[in-house]
GROMACS .gro file of C-alpha atoms in nm:
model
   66
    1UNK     CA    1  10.325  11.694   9.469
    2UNK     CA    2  10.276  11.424   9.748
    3UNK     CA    3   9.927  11.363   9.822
    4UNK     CA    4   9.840  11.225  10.206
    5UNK     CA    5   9.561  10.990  10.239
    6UNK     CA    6   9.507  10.971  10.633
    7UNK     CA    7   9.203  11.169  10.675
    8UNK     CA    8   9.038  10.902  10.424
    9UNK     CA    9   9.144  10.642  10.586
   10UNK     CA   10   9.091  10.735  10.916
   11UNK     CA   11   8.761  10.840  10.783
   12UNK     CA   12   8.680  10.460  10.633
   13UNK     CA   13   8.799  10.362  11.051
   14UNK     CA   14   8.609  10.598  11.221
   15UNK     CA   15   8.913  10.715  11.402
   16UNK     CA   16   8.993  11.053  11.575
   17UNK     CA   17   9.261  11.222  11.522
   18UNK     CA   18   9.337  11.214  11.951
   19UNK     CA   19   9.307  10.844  11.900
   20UNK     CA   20   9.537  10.730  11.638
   21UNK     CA   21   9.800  10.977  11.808
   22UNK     CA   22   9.759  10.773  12.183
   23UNK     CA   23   9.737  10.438  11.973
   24UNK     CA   24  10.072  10.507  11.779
   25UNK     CA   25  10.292  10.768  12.012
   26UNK     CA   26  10.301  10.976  11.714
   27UNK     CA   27  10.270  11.323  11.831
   28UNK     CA   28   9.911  11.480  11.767
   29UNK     CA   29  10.051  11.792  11.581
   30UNK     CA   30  10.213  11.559  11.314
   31UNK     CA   31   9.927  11.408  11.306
   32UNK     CA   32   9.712  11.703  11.266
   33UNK     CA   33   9.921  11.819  10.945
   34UNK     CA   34   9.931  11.515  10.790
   35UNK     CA   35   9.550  11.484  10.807
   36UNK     CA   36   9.464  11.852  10.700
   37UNK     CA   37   9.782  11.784  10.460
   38UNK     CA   38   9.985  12.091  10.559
   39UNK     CA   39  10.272  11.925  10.680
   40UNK     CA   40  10.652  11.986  10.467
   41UNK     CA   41  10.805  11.667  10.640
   42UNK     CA   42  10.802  11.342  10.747
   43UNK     CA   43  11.011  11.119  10.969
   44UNK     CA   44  11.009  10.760  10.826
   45UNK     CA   45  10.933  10.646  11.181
   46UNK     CA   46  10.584  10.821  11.149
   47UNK     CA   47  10.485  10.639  10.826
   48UNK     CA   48  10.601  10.309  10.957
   49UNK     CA   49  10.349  10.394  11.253
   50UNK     CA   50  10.063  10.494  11.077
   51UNK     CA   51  10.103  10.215  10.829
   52UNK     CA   52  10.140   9.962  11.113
   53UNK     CA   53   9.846  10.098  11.287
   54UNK     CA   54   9.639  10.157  10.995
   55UNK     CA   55   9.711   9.827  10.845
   56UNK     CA   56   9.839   9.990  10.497
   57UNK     CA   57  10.069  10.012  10.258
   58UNK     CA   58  10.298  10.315  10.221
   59UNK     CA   59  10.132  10.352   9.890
   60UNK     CA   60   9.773  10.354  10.012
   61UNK     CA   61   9.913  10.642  10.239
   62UNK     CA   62  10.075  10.846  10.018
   63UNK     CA   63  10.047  10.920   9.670
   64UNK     CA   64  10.251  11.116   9.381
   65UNK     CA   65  10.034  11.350   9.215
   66UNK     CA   66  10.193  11.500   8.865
   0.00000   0.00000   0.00000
């Protein structure tokens, strides 16, 4: 299973869920799922966003939970 991070780290921020979307043109429903992780997919172009904007490593992200 594939655990996502982002409401930690956006947590650690203080960012909003509205903000991160308008900062990185990554559309707020992804977002939404990702943060609440309920989302199946993910285009590579979103991590490389979030990771950019976060200032993170894919790992930090994401992580493989046995």
């Amino acid at each position: 299973m594939i655990k996502c991070h982002l409401s930690k780290l956006m947590g650690e921020k203080k960012l909003k869920i509205v903000d991160v979307a308008r900062e990185t043109g990554v559309n707020r429903g992804t977002i939404t799922r990702l943060y609440h992780e309920t989302a199946s997919r993910v285009e590579l172009e979103t991590i490389d966003a979030l990771c950019r904007y976060l200032k993170c490593e894919v790992g930090e992200l994401f992580e493989f939970v046995d």
